[in-house]
Amino acid sequence: MEKPVKMGLSPKGHDSGNKYRQLIETEEFKDLLQKKKAFIVPVTLFFLAFYFVLPILAAYTEVLKGEAFFNITWAWVYALLQFAVVWIGGIVYIKKSAKYDKMAKNILNKYQKELGE
């Protein structure tokens, strides 16, 4: 039988959960989440669409069956292009996430005294 989880104060005697709830309601934190969402959602939708277009085009159309160059079909070109897009997307995400991490660290530093850390 599992033990129930204790809810209550942190070991230092203050409710840090409540303080973090207050932190996530600040304008700076909301701005950070909005910026992250504005980047992540469109990029994710692009990658999903780009990924699923290949099997759809290959199965239901003749578009990718034509020769691109050197006896290579457009299906191979598109498939190899997916590797490039993934690498480029990964590099862009790493750069953007470093910026978001810096913004989050600045927010935490600003509210460090209120959080009691």
Coordinates of C-alpha atoms in Angstrom, one line a residue:
M1 CA 0.0 0.0 0.0
E2 CA 1.4 3.4 -1.0
K3 CA 1.9 6.1 1.6
P4 CA 0.0 9.4 1.0
V5 CA 2.1 12.3 -0.1
K6 CA 2.6 14.9 2.5
M7 CA 1.6 18.4 1.5
G8 CA 2.8 21.4 3.5
L9 CA 5.7 23.6 4.3
S10 CA 9.2 23.1 2.9
P11 CA 12.0 22.0 5.3
K12 CA 13.1 25.6 5.9
G13 CA 9.7 26.5 7.2
H14 CA 8.4 28.5 4.2
D15 CA 6.1 27.6 1.4
S16 CA 8.3 27.8 -1.7
G17 CA 5.6 26.4 -3.9
N18 CA 3.4 29.5 -3.3
K19 CA 6.4 31.7 -4.0
Y20 CA 7.0 30.0 -7.3
R21 CA 3.3 30.3 -8.2
Q22 CA 3.7 34.1 -7.6
L23 CA 6.9 34.0 -9.8
I24 CA 5.1 32.4 -12.7
E25 CA 2.5 35.1 -12.6
T26 CA 5.0 37.9 -13.2
E27 CA 5.0 39.7 -16.5
E28 CA 8.6 38.7 -17.1
F29 CA 7.9 35.0 -16.8
K30 CA 4.7 35.3 -18.9
D31 CA 6.7 37.2 -21.5
L32 CA 9.4 34.4 -21.5
L33 CA 6.7 31.7 -22.0
Q34 CA 5.1 33.7 -24.8
K35 CA 8.4 34.1 -26.6
K36 CA 9.2 30.4 -26.2
K37 CA 5.8 29.4 -27.5
A38 CA 6.0 31.8 -30.4
F39 CA 9.1 30.0 -31.5
I40 CA 8.4 26.4 -30.6
V41 CA 4.9 26.0 -31.9
P42 CA 5.5 27.2 -35.5
V43 CA 8.8 25.3 -35.8
T44 CA 7.2 22.1 -34.5
L45 CA 4.3 22.4 -36.9
F46 CA 6.8 23.0 -39.8
F47 CA 8.9 20.0 -38.9
L48 CA 5.8 17.7 -38.6
A49 CA 4.4 18.9 -41.9
F50 CA 7.8 18.6 -43.6
Y51 CA 8.3 15.1 -42.2
F52 CA 4.8 13.8 -43.1
V53 CA 4.7 15.3 -46.6
L54 CA 7.3 12.8 -47.9
P55 CA 5.3 9.6 -47.3
I56 CA 2.1 11.3 -48.5
L57 CA 3.7 12.6 -51.7
A58 CA 5.5 9.3 -52.3
A59 CA 2.4 7.2 -51.8
Y60 CA -0.3 9.2 -53.5
T61 CA 1.3 11.4 -56.2
E62 CA 3.8 11.1 -59.0
V63 CA 5.7 14.3 -58.0
L64 CA 8.7 12.6 -56.4
K65 CA 9.2 10.0 -59.0
G66 CA 10.8 12.3 -61.5
E67 CA 14.5 12.5 -62.0
A68 CA 16.2 15.4 -60.2
F69 CA 19.8 14.9 -61.4
F70 CA 22.4 12.1 -61.9
N71 CA 19.6 9.4 -62.0
I72 CA 18.5 10.5 -58.5
T73 CA 14.7 10.9 -58.0
W74 CA 13.1 13.8 -56.1
A75 CA 12.1 11.4 -53.4
W76 CA 15.8 10.8 -52.5
V77 CA 16.5 14.6 -52.7
Y78 CA 13.6 15.3 -50.3
A79 CA 14.6 12.5 -47.9
L80 CA 18.2 13.7 -47.8
L81 CA 16.9 17.3 -47.3
Q82 CA 15.1 16.1 -44.2
F83 CA 18.5 15.4 -42.6
A84 CA 19.7 18.9 -43.4
V85 CA 16.5 20.4 -42.0
V86 CA 16.8 18.5 -38.8
W87 CA 20.4 19.5 -38.3
I88 CA 19.7 23.2 -39.1
G89 CA 16.6 23.1 -36.8
G90 CA 18.6 21.6 -34.0
I91 CA 21.3 24.2 -34.3
V92 CA 18.8 27.0 -34.3
Y93 CA 17.0 25.5 -31.3
I94 CA 20.2 25.3 -29.3
K95 CA 21.0 29.0 -30.0
K96 CA 17.4 30.1 -29.1
S97 CA 17.3 27.9 -26.0
A98 CA 20.5 29.5 -24.7
K99 CA 18.8 32.9 -25.0
Y100 CA 15.7 31.6 -23.2
D101 CA 17.8 30.0 -20.5
K102 CA 19.6 33.4 -20.0
M103 CA 16.2 35.1 -19.7
A104 CA 15.0 32.6 -17.1
K105 CA 18.2 33.0 -15.1
N106 CA 17.7 36.7 -15.1
I107 CA 14.2 36.3 -13.8
L108 CA 15.3 33.9 -11.1
N109 CA 18.1 36.3 -10.1
K110 CA 15.7 39.2 -9.9
Y111 CA 13.3 37.3 -7.6
Q112 CA 15.9 35.4 -5.6
K113 CA 15.3 37.2 -2.3
E114 CA 11.6 36.7 -2.5
L115 CA 12.1 32.9 -3.2
G116 CA 14.4 32.6 -0.2
E117 CA 17.2 31.0 -2.0

